[in-house]
């Protein structure tokens, strides 16, 4: 039996622990890139002289991130990895305080499509960003991860909810997701705001705060083969891309290597920092302009480019095998998943699949095909959005996992390491040439 985690395993567990929200993810990712010599560019500043930088990154609204490594010569094509920084959960309302039953409670909005019952009876805390009044009329933002203030959403006792034993637990998201913060005291006026202000030492203007689990990610199973963690969807993909990308060098064949991590995938991507935004187009057009390329040059480059949309995939559940397509079983530990959908919820097509499968076979890496049952709806990723907006050939892949959108999800470290190896090969090796006959 295995005792201690390896360096790769510790890197993943540590990354997830330190990234409770998209803003923490972008902050930590930015610091990792800086350590490897990447320079931060600001969207509000000029990018003239970009050629001498060679490696750089851009953050938008602190929750989306893009990184680039220029080739040694002129740009002929792009290799791009795509992922998202957000996860389903519970986001605090602007005025969250509720007093009921002698208790001081905090109320939340549902963000995305979490498995709500998994948030009950857990030690939770608040994490995210706050904006405060600073000296001289300025506004400052601060990242918070308030692990020292545990909160709990208590479930109704079985004695008071006999029907749940036969029919299963049903939650009303408006009434049943109140987090217990403290006993109610006479002096308890706006306790929540006072507690936050005591941490940042300034008056609060606004905040984006989520209820996140206090329990740390860990390896699970008899042989420590599994990853039991919150936010594995999609921090596992973000970590794999970063791990492979940040140590890459300049390409000698004209390939611009890049990644884009967007926020708000779990709620439709329709925001200034989501995949539906202009972040990709704005960034590439500004890079092209700084390098003396025309719009026509850029469109020509797109047609020679390839993108990987990396997001977690459903493994066949051992207790519910009938919920998966029987001809396409997906198993933990048997490789990364190529995701297919004829309704274009995924960007994969025969062309992009053939390129990936050839590269995987050349690297001796295992892979699996996923397709949803005809009688069940299929989820989507940023892949189809990106492919439609850019015209770049795109493939959807990911690691297989169970309990997707639960407060703790279950993946396999073997698959994570396969994904990292594949991403390294994607960025460093020449892609197969496709010809028509």
CSV table of C-alpha atoms in Angstrom, one decimal:
chain,number,residue,atom,x,y,z
A,1,UNK,CA,0.0,0.0,0.0
A,2,UNK,CA,1.1,3.5,-0.8
A,3,UNK,CA,2.0,5.8,2.1
A,4,UNK,CA,3.1,9.3,1.1
A,5,UNK,CA,2.0,11.4,-1.9
A,6,UNK,CA,4.4,12.0,-4.7
A,7,UNK,CA,5.6,15.5,-5.7
A,8,UNK,CA,3.1,15.6,-8.6
A,9,UNK,CA,0.3,14.5,-6.3
A,10,UNK,CA,1.2,17.1,-3.7
A,11,UNK,CA,1.3,19.8,-6.4
A,12,UNK,CA,-2.3,19.1,-7.4
A,13,UNK,CA,-3.6,18.8,-3.8
A,14,UNK,CA,-1.8,22.0,-2.8
A,15,UNK,CA,-3.1,23.9,-5.9
A,16,UNK,CA,-6.7,23.0,-5.2
A,17,UNK,CA,-6.3,23.9,-1.5
A,18,UNK,CA,-5.0,27.3,-2.3
A,19,UNK,CA,-7.6,28.0,-5.0
A,20,UNK,CA,-11.1,28.2,-3.3
A,21,UNK,CA,-12.4,30.7,-5.9
A,22,UNK,CA,-11.5,31.9,-9.4
A,23,UNK,CA,-9.8,35.0,-8.1
A,24,UNK,CA,-7.4,32.9,-5.9
A,25,UNK,CA,-6.8,30.6,-8.9
A,26,UNK,CA,-5.8,33.5,-11.1
A,27,UNK,CA,-3.6,35.0,-8.4
A,28,UNK,CA,-1.8,31.8,-7.7
A,29,UNK,CA,-1.4,30.9,-11.4
A,30,UNK,CA,0.0,34.4,-12.1
A,31,UNK,CA,2.6,34.0,-9.3
A,32,UNK,CA,3.6,30.6,-10.7
A,33,UNK,CA,4.1,32.1,-14.2
A,34,UNK,CA,6.1,35.0,-12.8
A,35,UNK,CA,8.5,32.5,-11.2
A,36,UNK,CA,9.2,31.0,-14.6
A,37,UNK,CA,10.0,34.4,-16.2
A,38,UNK,CA,6.6,35.4,-17.6
A,39,UNK,CA,5.8,39.1,-17.6
A,40,UNK,CA,2.3,40.4,-16.8
A,41,UNK,CA,0.7,42.7,-19.4
A,42,UNK,CA,-2.2,45.0,-18.5
A,43,UNK,CA,-5.1,45.4,-20.8
A,44,UNK,CA,-5.3,49.1,-20.0
A,45,UNK,CA,-1.7,49.7,-21.0
A,46,UNK,CA,0.2,49.7,-24.3
A,47,UNK,CA,1.7,46.5,-25.6
A,48,UNK,CA,4.3,48.0,-27.9
A,49,UNK,CA,7.6,46.2,-27.7
A,50,UNK,CA,5.9,42.9,-26.9
A,51,UNK,CA,8.4,41.0,-29.1
A,52,UNK,CA,11.2,41.3,-26.5
A,53,UNK,CA,9.1,39.8,-23.8
A,54,UNK,CA,8.8,36.3,-25.4
A,55,UNK,CA,6.7,35.0,-22.4
A,56,UNK,CA,3.8,36.9,-20.9
A,57,UNK,CA,0.3,36.7,-19.4
A,58,UNK,CA,-2.8,38.8,-19.1
A,59,UNK,CA,-5.5,38.7,-16.4
A,60,UNK,CA,-9.1,40.0,-16.9
A,61,UNK,CA,-11.1,41.1,-13.8
A,62,UNK,CA,-8.8,38.9,-11.6
A,63,UNK,CA,-10.7,35.8,-12.5
A,64,UNK,CA,-9.7,34.9,-16.1
A,65,UNK,CA,-6.2,34.4,-17.4
A,66,UNK,CA,-4.3,34.0,-20.6
A,67,UNK,CA,-0.7,33.0,-21.1
A,68,UNK,CA,1.6,33.2,-24.2
A,69,UNK,CA,5.0,32.0,-25.4
A,70,UNK,CA,6.0,33.7,-28.7
A,71,UNK,CA,7.9,31.6,-31.3
A,72,UNK,CA,11.5,32.4,-32.3
A,73,UNK,CA,10.4,33.5,-35.8
A,74,UNK,CA,7.1,34.8,-37.2
A,75,UNK,CA,3.8,33.3,-36.0
A,76,UNK,CA,2.5,30.7,-38.4
A,77,UNK,CA,0.0,28.8,-36.1
A,78,UNK,CA,-1.4,28.6,-32.6
A,79,UNK,CA,-1.6,25.8,-30.0
A,80,UNK,CA,-4.1,26.8,-27.4
A,81,UNK,CA,-5.3,25.0,-24.2
A,82,UNK,CA,-8.7,26.1,-22.8
A,83,UNK,CA,-10.2,25.6,-19.3
A,84,UNK,CA,-12.4,27.4,-16.8
A,85,UNK,CA,-11.6,28.7,-13.3
A,86,UNK,CA,-15.1,28.5,-11.7
A,87,UNK,CA,-16.9,25.6,-10.0
A,88,UNK,CA,-20.6,25.2,-8.9
A,89,UNK,CA,-21.4,26.3,-5.4
A,90,UNK,CA,-23.2,28.8,-3.2
A,91,UNK,CA,-22.5,32.5,-3.5
A,92,UNK,CA,-23.4,34.9,-0.7
A,93,UNK,CA,-26.2,37.4,-1.4
A,94,UNK,CA,-25.4,41.1,-1.2
A,95,UNK,CA,-27.4,41.4,2.0
A,96,UNK,CA,-27.0,37.9,3.4
A,97,UNK,CA,-27.9,38.3,7.1
A,98,UNK,CA,-31.0,36.6,8.4
A,99,UNK,CA,-32.2,36.2,12.0
A,100,UNK,CA,-34.3,33.2,12.8
A,101,UNK,CA,-34.8,30.8,15.8
A,102,UNK,CA,-32.3,32.7,17.9
A,103,UNK,CA,-29.6,32.2,15.3
A,104,UNK,CA,-27.7,34.5,13.0
A,105,UNK,CA,-27.7,33.0,9.5
A,106,UNK,CA,-26.2,33.8,6.1
A,107,UNK,CA,-28.1,33.3,2.8
A,108,UNK,CA,-26.7,32.4,-0.6
A,109,UNK,CA,-27.6,32.2,-4.2
A,110,UNK,CA,-27.0,29.0,-6.1
A,111,UNK,CA,-24.2,29.4,-8.5
A,112,UNK,CA,-24.3,26.9,-11.5
A,113,UNK,CA,-25.7,23.4,-10.8
A,114,UNK,CA,-24.2,22.1,-7.6
A,115,UNK,CA,-25.4,18.8,-6.0
A,116,UNK,CA,-27.0,20.9,-3.2
A,117,UNK,CA,-27.4,18.1,-0.7
A,118,UNK,CA,-23.6,17.7,-0.6
A,119,UNK,CA,-23.3,21.2,1.0
A,120,UNK,CA,-25.3,20.1,4.1
A,121,UNK,CA,-23.7,19.2,7.4
A,122,UNK,CA,-20.2,20.3,6.2
A,123,UNK,CA,-17.7,22.6,7.8
A,124,UNK,CA,-17.7,25.6,5.4
A,125,UNK,CA,-16.0,28.9,5.2
A,126,UNK,CA,-16.2,32.1,3.2
A,127,UNK,CA,-13.8,32.8,0.4
A,128,UNK,CA,-13.6,35.3,-2.5
A,129,UNK,CA,-12.9,39.0,-3.0
A,130,UNK,CA,-14.1,42.2,-1.3
A,131,UNK,CA,-13.9,45.8,-2.4
A,132,UNK,CA,-13.2,48.4,0.3
A,133,UNK,CA,-13.0,52.1,0.7
A,134,UNK,CA,-9.3,53.2,0.8
A,135,UNK,CA,-7.6,56.5,1.6
A,136,UNK,CA,-8.0,59.3,-0.9
A,137,UNK,CA,-11.3,58.1,-2.3
A,138,UNK,CA,-9.7,55.0,-3.8
A,139,UNK,CA,-11.2,51.5,-4.0
A,140,UNK,CA,-9.1,48.5,-3.2
A,141,UNK,CA,-9.8,44.8,-3.6
A,142,UNK,CA,-8.7,42.0,-1.2
A,143,UNK,CA,-8.7,38.3,-1.5
A,144,UNK,CA,-10.2,36.4,1.5
A,145,UNK,CA,-10.2,32.8,2.6
A,146,UNK,CA,-11.7,32.8,6.1
A,147,UNK,CA,-10.8,29.4,7.4
A,148,UNK,CA,-10.9,30.5,11.0
A,149,UNK,CA,-14.7,31.1,10.8
A,150,UNK,CA,-16.4,27.8,10.1
A,151,UNK,CA,-20.1,27.8,9.1
A,152,UNK,CA,-22.6,25.0,8.7
A,153,UNK,CA,-25.8,24.4,6.8
A,154,UNK,CA,-27.7,22.0,9.0
A,155,UNK,CA,-30.0,19.4,7.5
A,156,UNK,CA,-33.5,18.8,9.0
A,157,UNK,CA,-33.5,15.8,11.3
A,158,UNK,CA,-35.0,12.5,10.0
A,159,UNK,CA,-37.5,12.6,12.8
A,160,UNK,CA,-38.9,15.8,11.4
A,161,UNK,CA,-38.7,14.8,7.7
A,162,UNK,CA,-39.9,11.1,7.6
A,163,UNK,CA,-40.8,11.4,3.8
A,164,UNK,CA,-37.1,11.9,2.9
A,165,UNK,CA,-36.4,8.3,4.0
A,166,UNK,CA,-38.7,6.9,1.3
A,167,UNK,CA,-38.7,9.7,-1.3
A,168,UNK,CA,-35.2,11.1,-0.9
A,169,UNK,CA,-34.2,14.6,0.3
A,170,UNK,CA,-35.8,17.5,-1.5
A,171,UNK,CA,-34.3,21.0,-0.8
A,172,UNK,CA,-35.9,24.4,-1.5
A,173,UNK,CA,-32.8,26.4,-2.4
A,174,UNK,CA,-34.4,29.6,-1.1
A,175,UNK,CA,-35.3,28.3,2.3
A,176,UNK,CA,-33.0,25.4,3.1
A,177,UNK,CA,-29.5,26.6,2.4
A,178,UNK,CA,-29.0,29.0,5.3
A,179,UNK,CA,-25.6,28.8,6.9
A,180,UNK,CA,-25.5,29.1,10.7
A,181,UNK,CA,-23.0,31.7,11.7
A,182,UNK,CA,-23.6,32.3,15.4
A,183,UNK,CA,-26.1,32.7,18.3
A,184,UNK,CA,-28.2,35.8,18.1
A,185,UNK,CA,-27.2,38.5,20.6
A,186,UNK,CA,-28.7,41.9,21.2
A,187,UNK,CA,-25.4,43.6,20.1
A,188,UNK,CA,-25.3,41.4,17.0
A,189,UNK,CA,-26.0,44.2,14.5
A,190,UNK,CA,-24.5,43.4,11.1
A,191,UNK,CA,-22.0,41.0,12.6
A,192,UNK,CA,-21.1,39.6,9.2
A,193,UNK,CA,-20.0,43.0,7.9
A,194,UNK,CA,-18.1,43.8,11.1
A,195,UNK,CA,-16.2,40.5,10.9
A,196,UNK,CA,-15.2,41.1,7.3
A,197,UNK,CA,-14.2,44.7,8.0
A,198,UNK,CA,-12.1,43.6,10.9
A,199,UNK,CA,-10.1,41.4,8.5
A,200,UNK,CA,-9.5,44.0,5.8
A,201,UNK,CA,-9.4,47.0,8.2
A,202,UNK,CA,-11.6,49.2,6.0
A,203,UNK,CA,-15.3,49.8,5.2
A,204,UNK,CA,-16.8,47.2,2.8
A,205,UNK,CA,-18.3,48.4,-0.5
A,206,UNK,CA,-19.1,45.1,-2.1
A,207,UNK,CA,-18.0,41.5,-2.3
A,208,UNK,CA,-18.0,38.2,-4.3
A,209,UNK,CA,-17.9,35.6,-1.6
A,210,UNK,CA,-18.6,31.8,-1.8
A,211,UNK,CA,-19.3,29.2,0.8
A,212,UNK,CA,-16.5,26.6,0.3
A,213,UNK,CA,-15.6,23.4,2.2
A,214,UNK,CA,-12.9,23.5,4.9
A,215,UNK,CA,-12.0,19.8,4.4
A,216,UNK,CA,-8.7,19.6,2.4
A,217,UNK,CA,-8.2,17.6,-0.8
A,218,UNK,CA,-6.6,14.2,-0.2
A,219,UNK,CA,-5.7,10.9,-1.9
A,220,UNK,CA,-8.2,8.2,-1.3
A,221,UNK,CA,-8.6,4.5,-1.6
A,222,UNK,CA,-6.6,1.5,-0.3
A,223,UNK,CA,-3.7,2.3,-2.6
A,224,UNK,CA,-4.2,6.1,-2.5
A,225,UNK,CA,-5.1,6.1,-6.3
A,226,UNK,CA,-8.0,8.5,-6.2
A,227,UNK,CA,-8.3,12.2,-5.8
A,228,UNK,CA,-11.0,13.2,-3.3
A,229,UNK,CA,-11.3,17.0,-3.6
A,230,UNK,CA,-13.6,20.0,-4.0
A,231,UNK,CA,-13.4,21.8,-7.4
A,232,UNK,CA,-11.6,19.0,-9.2
A,233,UNK,CA,-13.9,20.2,-12.0
A,234,UNK,CA,-12.2,22.2,-13.3
A,235,UNK,CA,-9.0,23.0,-11.2
A,236,UNK,CA,-7.6,19.6,-12.2
A,237,UNK,CA,-7.5,20.8,-15.8
A,238,UNK,CA,-6.2,24.2,-14.9
A,239,UNK,CA,-3.3,22.7,-12.9
A,240,UNK,CA,-2.4,20.2,-15.7
A,241,UNK,CA,-2.2,22.9,-18.3
A,242,UNK,CA,-0.2,25.2,-16.0
A,243,UNK,CA,2.2,22.3,-15.1
A,244,UNK,CA,2.9,21.6,-18.7
A,245,UNK,CA,2.9,25.2,-20.1
A,246,UNK,CA,4.9,27.3,-17.6
A,247,UNK,CA,8.2,25.4,-18.3
A,248,UNK,CA,7.8,25.4,-22.1
A,249,UNK,CA,10.3,27.2,-24.3
A,250,UNK,CA,9.9,29.1,-27.6
A,251,UNK,CA,9.0,27.1,-30.6
A,252,UNK,CA,11.3,27.1,-33.6
A,253,UNK,CA,8.6,26.4,-36.2
A,254,UNK,CA,6.4,29.4,-35.8
A,255,UNK,CA,4.0,28.0,-33.2
A,256,UNK,CA,2.6,30.5,-30.7
A,257,UNK,CA,1.8,28.5,-27.5
A,258,UNK,CA,-1.1,29.8,-25.4
A,259,UNK,CA,-3.7,29.0,-22.8
A,260,UNK,CA,-7.0,30.7,-21.8
A,261,UNK,CA,-8.7,30.2,-18.5
A,262,UNK,CA,-12.2,31.7,-18.3
A,263,UNK,CA,-14.5,32.4,-15.5
A,264,UNK,CA,-18.3,31.8,-15.5
A,265,UNK,CA,-18.4,28.6,-17.5
A,266,UNK,CA,-20.7,27.0,-15.0
A,267,UNK,CA,-23.3,29.8,-15.5
A,268,UNK,CA,-23.2,30.0,-19.3
A,269,UNK,CA,-20.0,32.0,-20.0
A,270,UNK,CA,-21.9,35.2,-20.9
A,271,UNK,CA,-19.8,37.9,-19.1
A,272,UNK,CA,-17.0,40.3,-19.7
A,273,UNK,CA,-14.5,37.6,-18.5
A,274,UNK,CA,-16.3,34.5,-19.8
A,275,UNK,CA,-15.7,32.5,-22.9
A,276,UNK,CA,-18.5,34.4,-24.7
A,277,UNK,CA,-16.6,37.6,-24.1
A,278,UNK,CA,-14.1,39.4,-26.4
A,279,UNK,CA,-11.1,38.4,-24.2
A,280,UNK,CA,-9.6,36.0,-26.8
A,281,UNK,CA,-10.3,38.2,-29.8
A,282,UNK,CA,-9.1,41.4,-28.1
A,283,UNK,CA,-5.9,39.7,-26.9
A,284,UNK,CA,-4.9,38.1,-30.1
A,285,UNK,CA,-5.7,41.2,-32.2
A,286,UNK,CA,-3.5,43.3,-29.9
A,287,UNK,CA,-0.6,40.8,-30.0
A,288,UNK,CA,-0.9,40.7,-33.8
A,289,UNK,CA,-0.9,44.5,-34.0
A,290,UNK,CA,2.1,44.8,-31.8
A,291,UNK,CA,4.0,42.4,-34.0
A,292,UNK,CA,3.0,44.2,-37.2
A,293,UNK,CA,0.5,41.5,-38.4
A,294,UNK,CA,-2.7,42.4,-40.2
A,295,UNK,CA,-6.2,41.0,-39.5
A,296,UNK,CA,-5.9,38.9,-42.7
A,297,UNK,CA,-2.6,37.5,-41.3
A,298,UNK,CA,-4.3,36.6,-38.1
A,299,UNK,CA,-7.2,34.8,-39.8
A,300,UNK,CA,-4.8,32.8,-41.9
A,301,UNK,CA,-3.0,31.8,-38.7
A,302,UNK,CA,-6.2,30.7,-37.1
A,303,UNK,CA,-6.8,28.2,-40.0
A,304,UNK,CA,-3.5,26.6,-39.2
A,305,UNK,CA,-4.2,26.3,-35.5
A,306,UNK,CA,-5.4,23.7,-33.0
A,307,UNK,CA,-7.1,24.0,-29.6
A,308,UNK,CA,-7.8,21.7,-26.7
A,309,UNK,CA,-10.7,22.4,-24.5
A,310,UNK,CA,-9.9,20.7,-21.2
A,311,UNK,CA,-12.7,20.0,-18.8
A,312,UNK,CA,-13.6,17.0,-16.7
A,313,UNK,CA,-15.7,14.1,-18.0
A,314,UNK,CA,-18.2,11.7,-16.5
A,315,UNK,CA,-16.9,8.2,-15.7
A,316,UNK,CA,-19.4,5.3,-15.7
A,317,UNK,CA,-20.9,5.1,-12.2
A,318,UNK,CA,-20.5,1.6,-10.8
A,319,UNK,CA,-23.9,1.8,-9.1
A,320,UNK,CA,-25.7,3.4,-12.1
A,321,UNK,CA,-24.1,1.9,-15.2
A,322,UNK,CA,-27.4,2.3,-17.1
A,323,UNK,CA,-27.1,6.1,-16.9
A,324,UNK,CA,-24.1,5.9,-19.4
A,325,UNK,CA,-23.9,4.9,-23.0
A,326,UNK,CA,-23.2,1.2,-22.8
A,327,UNK,CA,-21.0,1.1,-26.0
A,328,UNK,CA,-18.8,3.8,-24.6
A,329,UNK,CA,-18.0,3.0,-21.0
A,330,UNK,CA,-15.6,5.4,-19.3
A,331,UNK,CA,-13.5,4.1,-16.4
A,332,UNK,CA,-11.3,5.8,-13.8
A,333,UNK,CA,-7.6,5.0,-14.3
A,334,UNK,CA,-7.9,4.1,-18.0
A,335,UNK,CA,-6.9,7.4,-19.6
A,336,UNK,CA,-8.1,10.8,-20.6
A,337,UNK,CA,-11.5,11.1,-22.3
A,338,UNK,CA,-12.3,12.4,-25.8
A,339,UNK,CA,-15.8,13.9,-25.6
A,340,UNK,CA,-18.2,13.6,-28.5
A,341,UNK,CA,-21.6,15.1,-29.2
A,342,UNK,CA,-23.5,15.4,-32.5
A,343,UNK,CA,-25.5,18.4,-31.2
A,344,UNK,CA,-22.1,20.2,-30.8
A,345,UNK,CA,-22.2,20.6,-27.0
A,346,UNK,CA,-18.6,19.6,-27.5
A,347,UNK,CA,-16.3,20.9,-30.2
A,348,UNK,CA,-14.8,17.5,-31.1
A,349,UNK,CA,-15.1,16.3,-34.7
A,350,UNK,CA,-13.5,13.5,-36.7
A,351,UNK,CA,-10.6,15.8,-37.8
A,352,UNK,CA,-9.7,17.1,-34.3
A,353,UNK,CA,-10.2,13.6,-32.8
A,354,UNK,CA,-7.9,12.0,-35.4
A,355,UNK,CA,-5.1,14.4,-34.6
A,356,UNK,CA,-5.4,13.9,-30.8
A,357,UNK,CA,-5.6,10.1,-31.1
A,358,UNK,CA,-2.5,10.0,-33.3
A,359,UNK,CA,-0.5,12.1,-30.8
A,360,UNK,CA,-1.8,10.0,-27.9
A,361,UNK,CA,-0.8,6.8,-29.6
A,362,UNK,CA,2.7,8.2,-30.5
A,363,UNK,CA,3.1,9.0,-26.8
A,364,UNK,CA,1.7,5.6,-25.6
A,365,UNK,CA,-0.9,7.3,-23.6
A,366,UNK,CA,-4.3,5.7,-22.9
A,367,UNK,CA,-7.6,7.3,-23.9
A,368,UNK,CA,-11.3,6.7,-24.0
A,369,UNK,CA,-14.3,8.0,-26.1
A,370,UNK,CA,-17.3,9.5,-24.4
A,371,UNK,CA,-20.8,10.1,-25.8
A,372,UNK,CA,-24.0,10.8,-23.9
A,373,UNK,CA,-27.1,8.5,-24.2
A,374,UNK,CA,-29.7,9.7,-26.7
A,375,UNK,CA,-32.4,9.9,-24.1
A,376,UNK,CA,-30.4,12.2,-21.8
A,377,UNK,CA,-29.3,15.8,-22.3
A,378,UNK,CA,-25.6,16.5,-22.6
A,379,UNK,CA,-23.7,19.2,-20.8
A,380,UNK,CA,-21.3,21.6,-22.6
A,381,UNK,CA,-17.9,23.3,-22.2
A,382,UNK,CA,-16.1,26.4,-23.5
A,383,UNK,CA,-14.9,24.3,-26.4
A,384,UNK,CA,-17.9,24.8,-28.8
A,385,UNK,CA,-18.1,28.5,-27.9
A,386,UNK,CA,-14.4,29.0,-28.6
A,387,UNK,CA,-14.5,27.0,-31.9
A,388,UNK,CA,-17.6,29.0,-33.1
A,389,UNK,CA,-16.1,32.4,-32.3
A,390,UNK,CA,-12.6,31.8,-33.5
A,391,UNK,CA,-13.0,29.2,-36.3
A,392,UNK,CA,-10.0,27.3,-34.8
A,393,UNK,CA,-10.2,23.4,-34.9
A,394,UNK,CA,-10.9,22.4,-31.4
A,395,UNK,CA,-11.1,19.1,-29.4
A,396,UNK,CA,-12.9,18.5,-26.1
A,397,UNK,CA,-11.0,16.3,-23.6
A,398,UNK,CA,-10.8,15.7,-19.9
A,399,UNK,CA,-10.1,13.4,-17.0
A,400,UNK,CA,-12.9,10.9,-16.0
A,401,UNK,CA,-14.5,11.5,-12.6
A,402,UNK,CA,-17.4,10.6,-10.4
A,403,UNK,CA,-19.6,12.9,-8.2
A,404,UNK,CA,-19.3,15.8,-10.7
A,405,UNK,CA,-20.6,19.1,-9.1
A,406,UNK,CA,-20.6,17.6,-5.6
A,407,UNK,CA,-18.9,19.5,-2.8
A,408,UNK,CA,-16.3,16.7,-3.1
A,409,UNK,CA,-15.5,15.0,-6.4
A,410,UNK,CA,-13.7,11.8,-7.1
A,411,UNK,CA,-11.0,11.5,-9.8
A,412,UNK,CA,-7.9,9.3,-10.4
A,413,UNK,CA,-4.3,10.5,-10.1
A,414,UNK,CA,-3.2,8.1,-12.8
A,415,UNK,CA,-5.5,10.0,-15.3
A,416,UNK,CA,-4.3,13.4,-14.0
A,417,UNK,CA,-0.7,12.3,-14.7
A,418,UNK,CA,-1.7,11.1,-18.2
A,419,UNK,CA,-3.3,14.5,-18.9
A,420,UNK,CA,-0.2,16.3,-17.8
A,421,UNK,CA,1.9,14.1,-20.1
A,422,UNK,CA,-0.5,14.7,-23.0
A,423,UNK,CA,-0.4,18.5,-22.5
A,424,UNK,CA,3.4,18.5,-22.4
A,425,UNK,CA,3.4,16.5,-25.7
A,426,UNK,CA,0.7,18.8,-27.2
A,427,UNK,CA,2.8,21.9,-26.5
A,428,UNK,CA,6.3,20.5,-27.3
A,429,UNK,CA,5.7,18.0,-30.2
A,430,UNK,CA,4.8,18.7,-33.8
A,431,UNK,CA,1.1,17.8,-34.4
A,432,UNK,CA,0.3,15.1,-37.1
A,433,UNK,CA,-0.1,16.5,-40.6
A,434,UNK,CA,-3.6,15.7,-42.1
A,435,UNK,CA,-3.9,15.4,-45.9
A,436,UNK,CA,-7.0,14.7,-48.1
A,437,UNK,CA,-7.3,12.1,-50.8
